[in-house]
Amino acid sequence: MATIHATASPDLSELPPADIRPQRASARDTGRILARVVAPTVGIRLIKRRPRAMAAAQKLHVDRSGIRLLHDLRARYGPGPLDLPVPGRSFRLVLEANHVGSLLAGTPSPFSPDTTEKDAALRHFQPHGVLISGGANRARRRKLNETVLEPGRAAHELAGTWAETIRTEAHEMLSGFPDLDATQFTEHFWTIIRKIVLGGDTTADRRVTDLLDQLRLNANWAFAHPRREDQRRQFQSLLDRQLGLDRPGSLGAAMANQPADAEDDPTGQVPHWLFAFDAAAIATLRALALLATHPDELAEARREVAEADLSKPQQLPYLRACVLESIRLWPTTPALLRESTEDTAWGPEGTSFLIYTPFFHRDPETLPYADSFVPDIWLDGRAKANPALVPFSAGPGVCPGRDVVLFTASTLLAALLQQAGFAPRGTAADLQPGRLPATLNHFGIRFALS
């Protein structure tokens, strides 16, 4: 993959009026959007997902309901964006794939990712994170993140060390059990992540991620939960101490050794990496469930594994495509938010925009493979041609850790497939080829091992 950086952003304030036709939603339709899109998205606890909430979401088919609603709204109102009459706010719902591409290409100006809602949530545990930084601070912190995470590089310079860690932990994950469930998978995945990010898996390292979990539970409530500053400072102090050990081969050590100003807060960028890897665990587990229920795709994946030298860092394009397809089918970030920093053809300064990714990733009107597992779209150009397929966001705000996540996930999948067979159980058994559910409770996934 040559690069993930977008070309220069267009001047979206000058887009012709014919391309942007904001329509005003009725109060009734706004209520339906709040009830069937916003409330369920918030309800699954976006910052730290909860088992009961995810189980209820799958049982109630909440994403399918939201997708059908937006399909209906686009048919009645046109491509939008749709102006929602929310008291005290200018709020627009995006309904057109090309508008998704234009908004994300306009990051960070005139469409900033530092929105009111995102700031309220993420400030609980990463007050200086790049996602909620603006202006010069954002530019410096973004550059710092990219320097360490090396987006666009085929294999990170530290990937050789990580590959051995992943293979070892995959063996531990499968040892001594007749089956593998989500709890076991996640525990071992976090061991991998602590070693990649922090450089170890000691009691103190595990305490770092335990504290982060507590802060993320608070962050689920954003404005509605008071920030626990004492707890956050305790977390950051312990994180700084672990990163100060300067353990070779870790992203944390690489970040701590970067020349940077105090305002850049290098170690303050690390909490977001740990947070993002939680979503990577979910996507990897779902990808394994997809392979376990799709024999043809599993055979192709096993062919790739058989031909690879897993003792060295490998690109593994097909397995990477499987992970991307997992995120397309069940976006780990179901709501992308932007807020305008100036007046544009899209609305006045301060307008908030919601991109509901499950709608665009499963749009039956534009995607013939909407409910199917088709990893090939990430290899043959179909996904690239669709500006609304954004598993890691897109444009200048694309996730700088994208390639690190894909390397970790695909290498783990390869190690697991090399060592065992996986018969789907639990919610994994619900995955019927061509009729995949729009919501999948990953907590219920398990496999019988052979």
XYZ file of C-alpha atoms in Angstrom:
450
model
C 0.000 0.000 0.000
C 1.755 3.133 -1.178
C 0.073 5.740 0.951
C -3.094 6.523 2.843
C -2.864 10.273 2.556
C -5.518 12.046 0.529
C -4.786 14.588 -2.157
C -5.354 18.279 -1.505
C -8.832 18.930 -0.167
C -11.308 20.729 -2.432
C -12.757 24.076 -1.421
C -16.079 22.704 -0.288
C -17.478 26.147 0.410
C -17.492 26.641 -3.377
C -19.315 23.431 -4.332
C -22.119 24.241 -6.796
C -25.582 24.503 -5.228
C -26.770 21.725 -7.561
C -24.541 19.288 -5.667
C -25.757 20.308 -2.208
C -29.508 20.380 -1.643
C -30.125 20.527 2.122
C -33.675 19.509 2.951
C -35.496 20.159 6.208
C -36.672 17.018 7.980
C -40.030 17.032 9.665
C -40.191 16.896 13.442
C -41.631 13.388 13.165
C -38.762 12.156 10.992
C -36.231 13.816 13.287
C -37.763 11.897 16.175
C -37.477 8.678 14.185
C -33.792 9.388 13.503
C -33.135 10.029 17.171
C -34.984 6.852 18.171
C -33.684 4.463 15.497
C -30.193 5.788 14.723
C -28.835 8.052 17.445
C -30.217 6.310 20.544
C -29.137 2.767 19.537
C -25.691 4.034 18.490
C -25.223 5.674 21.870
C -26.873 2.732 23.602
C -24.242 0.166 22.597
C -21.697 2.310 24.500
C -19.349 3.429 21.716
C -16.293 4.094 23.866
C -16.444 0.849 25.866
C -18.964 -1.680 24.595
C -21.076 -3.625 27.065
C -22.179 -7.270 26.573
C -25.841 -6.774 27.505
C -26.184 -3.752 25.235
C -24.634 -5.593 22.289
C -26.808 -8.676 22.877
C -29.939 -6.510 22.935
C -28.801 -4.648 19.801
C -28.460 -7.872 17.816
C -31.747 -9.253 19.111
C -33.590 -6.053 18.126
C -31.769 -5.723 14.750
C -31.068 -2.071 15.550
C -28.663 -1.408 12.685
C -31.041 -2.912 10.134
C -33.761 -0.612 11.413
C -31.496 2.422 11.053
C -30.377 1.420 7.566
C -33.984 1.031 6.381
C -34.947 4.368 7.869
C -32.157 6.269 6.112
C -32.958 4.481 2.856
C -36.548 5.668 3.204
C -35.487 9.232 4.071
C -33.189 9.464 1.054
C -36.002 8.253 -1.206
C -38.371 10.907 0.140
C -36.065 13.886 0.729
C -33.387 13.327 -1.906
C -29.605 13.138 -1.386
C -29.550 15.870 1.223
C -27.831 16.492 3.524
C -30.887 16.400 5.765
C -31.306 19.339 8.132
C -32.596 18.125 11.502
C -34.592 20.608 13.616
C -32.631 20.068 16.842
C -33.168 22.940 19.328
C -30.090 25.121 19.730
C -28.029 23.235 17.114
C -27.496 23.157 13.377
C -27.373 19.430 12.667
C -27.192 17.662 9.284
C -27.553 13.964 8.468
C -25.508 12.826 5.443
C -27.385 10.610 2.961
C -25.223 10.620 -0.180
C -21.992 8.613 -0.708
C -20.209 11.422 -2.571
C -21.032 13.809 0.252
C -19.267 11.439 2.660
C -16.123 11.674 0.555
C -16.329 15.458 0.318
C -16.848 15.956 4.050
C -13.971 13.688 5.014
C -11.718 15.269 2.380
C -12.413 18.610 4.084
C -10.753 17.573 7.358
C -9.743 19.503 9.438
C -10.970 22.650 7.701
C -13.696 23.495 7.029
C -14.937 20.247 8.632
C -13.249 19.558 11.931
C -13.234 16.121 13.617
C -13.077 17.930 16.977
C -16.819 18.005 17.563
C -18.670 18.918 20.734
C -19.849 15.359 21.351
C -16.490 13.742 20.622
C -14.659 16.192 22.852
C -17.045 15.480 25.729
C -16.398 11.735 25.491
C -12.679 11.514 24.728
C -11.626 14.186 27.218
C -12.369 11.647 29.968
C -9.144 9.783 29.145
C -7.184 11.595 26.411
C -7.589 15.379 26.776
C -4.687 16.054 24.406
C -5.455 13.364 21.853
C -5.162 14.387 18.220
C -8.849 13.670 17.487
C -9.960 16.467 19.807
C -7.111 18.865 19.038
C -7.425 21.866 16.789
C -5.248 24.327 14.898
C -1.482 24.135 15.312
C -1.774 21.594 18.123
C -3.630 19.196 15.855
C -1.104 19.565 13.054
C 1.866 18.870 15.343
C 0.207 15.973 17.148
C -0.966 14.432 13.880
C 2.585 14.582 12.506
C 3.920 13.031 15.712
C 1.430 10.158 15.492
C 2.279 9.531 11.848
C 6.007 9.546 12.547
C 5.655 6.742 15.077
C 2.831 4.728 13.477
C 4.282 4.904 9.940
C 1.037 4.910 7.920
C 1.398 3.666 4.364
C 4.437 1.523 5.087
C 4.104 -2.121 3.992
C 5.449 -3.319 7.343
C 6.311 -1.156 10.333
C 10.007 -1.141 11.205
C 9.135 -2.898 14.485
C 6.894 -5.503 12.834
C 9.463 -8.313 13.077
C 9.360 -8.188 16.873
C 5.570 -8.006 16.874
C 5.173 -10.990 14.536
C 6.937 -13.290 16.989
C 4.822 -11.941 19.862
C 1.617 -12.546 17.881
C 2.556 -16.117 16.903
C 3.451 -16.994 20.496
C 0.220 -15.573 21.871
C -1.858 -17.310 19.202
C -0.419 -20.612 20.406
C -1.288 -19.713 24.018
C -4.797 -18.703 22.949
C -5.461 -22.169 21.539
C -3.662 -24.252 24.153
C -5.558 -26.423 26.583
C -9.105 -25.522 25.506
C -11.681 -27.487 23.503
C -13.160 -24.185 22.368
C -12.373 -20.479 22.054
C -14.777 -17.786 23.193
C -14.750 -14.007 23.011
C -13.433 -13.591 26.556
C -10.422 -15.835 25.964
C -9.747 -14.245 22.589
C -9.888 -10.715 24.000
C -7.660 -11.478 26.986
C -4.925 -12.824 24.732
C -5.399 -10.025 22.210
C -4.790 -7.488 24.978
C -1.591 -9.287 25.948
C -0.412 -8.752 22.368
C -1.421 -5.097 22.435
C 0.259 -4.343 25.748
C 3.490 -5.774 24.345
C 3.177 -3.851 21.071
C 2.224 -0.519 22.656
C 3.782 -0.618 26.137
C 6.517 -3.191 25.630
C 5.401 -5.646 28.297
C 2.598 -7.451 30.063
C 3.484 -7.017 33.712
C 1.041 -6.334 36.522
C 1.703 -2.619 36.078
C 1.014 -2.818 32.330
C -2.267 -4.609 32.968
C -3.123 -1.957 35.557
C -2.719 0.673 32.817
C -5.342 -0.981 30.612
C -7.613 -1.712 33.592
C -7.604 1.971 34.530
C -8.235 2.916 30.929
C -11.267 0.596 30.879
C -12.703 2.404 33.904
C -12.208 5.795 32.293
C -13.761 4.589 29.039
C -16.838 3.365 30.894
C -17.251 6.914 32.199
C -16.620 8.302 28.724
C -19.564 6.292 27.381
C -21.776 8.896 29.027
C -19.819 11.910 27.673
C -21.526 15.027 29.109
C -23.689 13.020 31.511
C -20.832 11.652 33.610
C -18.466 13.879 35.597
C -14.838 13.567 34.568
C -12.739 11.761 37.177
C -9.621 13.883 36.916
C -7.878 12.193 39.847
C -8.389 8.799 38.230
C -7.224 10.106 34.861
C -4.066 11.572 36.370
C -3.395 8.260 38.130
C -3.793 6.481 34.796
C -1.535 8.918 32.953
C 1.103 8.790 35.702
C 1.257 4.992 35.542
C 1.286 5.094 31.736
C 4.166 7.597 31.781
C 6.066 5.359 34.193
C 5.665 2.289 31.982
C 6.625 4.195 28.843
C 9.633 5.592 30.708
C 11.037 2.056 30.941
C 11.921 2.526 27.255
C 11.332 -1.110 26.343
C 12.685 -1.802 22.848
C 10.320 -2.838 20.094
C 7.307 -0.964 21.470
C 5.354 1.914 19.971
C 5.379 3.619 23.368
C 9.165 3.671 23.487
C 9.265 4.985 19.922
C 6.877 7.796 20.902
C 8.706 8.631 24.147
C 11.953 8.996 22.203
C 10.543 11.442 19.665
C 11.766 15.047 19.927
C 8.653 17.027 20.791
C 7.467 20.087 22.701
C 5.553 19.731 25.945
C 2.432 21.021 24.160
C 2.580 18.012 21.847
C 2.199 15.682 24.872
C 3.784 12.592 23.251
C 2.721 10.090 25.920
C -0.731 11.702 25.946
C -1.238 10.333 22.429
C -0.810 6.717 23.556
C -4.224 6.308 25.284
C -5.923 6.603 21.911
C -3.807 3.798 20.483
C -4.886 1.496 23.301
C -8.503 2.592 22.809
C -8.337 1.960 19.053
C -6.852 -1.512 19.495
C -9.990 -2.522 21.384
C -11.924 -2.004 18.143
C -9.200 -3.981 16.350
C -9.866 -6.952 18.645
C -13.572 -6.821 17.780
C -12.886 -6.634 14.037
C -10.391 -9.517 14.165
C -12.753 -11.785 16.097
C -15.581 -11.031 13.667
C -13.281 -11.705 10.706
C -12.459 -15.109 12.185
C -16.193 -15.801 12.538
C -16.756 -14.824 8.909
C -14.007 -17.143 7.697
C -15.356 -19.973 9.841
C -18.756 -19.679 8.132
C -17.609 -19.092 4.526
C -15.764 -22.159 3.167
C -14.558 -20.615 -0.108
C -13.094 -17.548 1.572
C -11.556 -19.732 4.287
C -9.871 -21.872 1.631
C -8.409 -18.753 -0.003
C -7.166 -17.504 3.359
C -5.567 -20.847 4.139
C -3.840 -20.808 0.729
C -2.365 -17.409 1.528
C -1.172 -18.632 4.926
C 0.359 -21.786 3.446
C 2.360 -19.739 0.943
C 3.572 -17.149 3.464
C 6.720 -17.278 5.570
C 5.202 -16.316 8.898
C 8.617 -16.154 10.554
C 8.943 -12.778 8.818
C 6.549 -9.805 8.701
C 4.088 -10.417 5.865
C 1.627 -8.146 4.071
C -1.041 -10.926 3.794
C -3.327 -8.913 1.483
C -6.239 -11.368 1.510
C -6.410 -11.565 5.296
C -6.111 -7.779 5.501
C -9.062 -7.621 3.103
C -11.001 -9.976 5.393
C -10.458 -7.617 8.316
C -11.509 -4.605 6.224
C -14.616 -6.508 5.123
C -15.410 -7.309 8.756
C -15.349 -3.579 9.525
C -17.458 -2.792 6.469
C -20.100 -5.249 7.570
C -20.069 -4.149 11.215
C -18.373 -0.736 11.524
C -16.511 -0.359 14.800
C -17.107 3.388 14.433
C -20.768 3.551 13.419
C -20.948 7.348 13.697
C -18.439 9.692 12.038
C -18.866 13.282 13.204
C -17.669 16.555 11.728
C -18.305 20.193 12.695
C -17.877 23.131 10.307
C -15.375 25.813 11.260
C -16.826 28.358 8.818
C -19.896 29.036 6.709
C -20.136 26.653 3.738
C -22.719 25.612 1.166
C -23.512 22.803 3.609
C -24.615 25.138 6.386
C -23.482 27.902 8.745
C -20.371 27.783 10.902
C -20.818 25.345 13.777
C -23.021 22.937 11.823
C -22.597 19.340 12.988
C -22.673 16.470 10.498
C -23.461 12.816 11.186
C -22.281 10.045 8.868
C -24.001 6.818 9.913
C -21.532 4.310 8.486
C -23.729 1.154 8.703
C -26.076 2.780 6.162
C -23.354 3.411 3.607
C -21.565 0.104 4.240
C -24.805 -1.876 3.818
C -26.706 0.324 1.345
C -28.743 -2.174 -0.741
C -29.367 0.444 -3.410
C -25.702 0.912 -4.303
C -23.976 -2.262 -3.048
C -24.972 -5.573 -4.669
C -22.849 -7.287 -2.000
C -24.376 -5.301 0.887
C -25.086 -8.297 3.145
C -22.400 -10.637 1.839
C -18.802 -11.320 2.870
C -16.757 -10.273 -0.176
C -13.105 -9.586 0.742
C -12.232 -9.198 -2.954
C -13.790 -5.713 -3.093
C -10.731 -4.471 -1.139
C -8.396 -6.006 -3.715
C -10.064 -5.344 -7.072
C -10.783 -1.609 -6.735
C -14.522 -1.725 -5.973
C -14.133 -0.499 -2.400
C -11.648 2.179 -3.384
C -14.100 3.533 -5.958
C -16.792 4.037 -3.309
C -16.082 7.160 -1.199
C -18.506 6.027 1.523
C -16.736 2.767 2.404
C -14.593 4.134 5.208
C -13.542 1.443 7.720
C -10.782 3.722 9.053
C -12.369 7.052 8.090
C -10.802 8.767 5.055
C -9.138 11.918 3.801
C -6.572 13.833 5.867
C -8.228 12.516 9.036
C -7.803 8.840 8.129
C -6.627 6.711 11.046
C -2.802 6.937 11.163
C -2.665 3.519 12.850
C -4.553 1.777 10.044
C -1.613 -0.280 8.796
C -0.433 -1.240 12.292
C -3.932 -2.517 13.080
C -4.225 -4.435 9.807
C -0.793 -5.994 10.276
C -1.627 -7.093 13.812
C -5.054 -8.464 12.901
C -3.991 -10.288 9.731
C -0.887 -11.776 11.362
C -2.972 -13.080 14.268
C -5.560 -14.569 11.900
C -2.771 -16.275 9.939
C -1.249 -17.749 13.105
C -4.633 -19.026 14.279
C -5.554 -20.561 10.916
C -2.154 -22.232 10.753
C -2.715 -23.952 14.083
C -6.402 -24.934 14.283
C -9.796 -25.350 12.702
C -12.735 -23.279 13.909
C -16.340 -24.496 13.994
C -18.749 -21.584 14.636
C -20.795 -21.557 17.810
C -22.827 -18.914 19.636
C -23.523 -15.791 17.578
C -20.934 -16.896 15.014
C -23.386 -19.612 14.002
C -25.858 -16.879 12.990
C -23.702 -15.876 10.025
C -25.430 -17.224 6.932
C -23.589 -16.487 3.642
C -25.411 -13.789 1.676
C -27.750 -12.975 4.586
C -25.436 -11.559 7.216
C -27.102 -9.733 10.127
C -26.616 -5.974 10.257
C -25.732 -6.199 13.955
C -23.386 -8.838 15.391
C -22.832 -9.262 19.113
C -19.131 -10.118 19.197
C -19.339 -11.005 22.885
C -21.373 -14.082 21.904
C -18.897 -15.423 19.336
C -17.211 -18.712 20.111
C -15.691 -21.648 18.247
C -15.180 -25.342 18.761
C -11.508 -26.024 18.032
C -10.125 -28.880 16.012
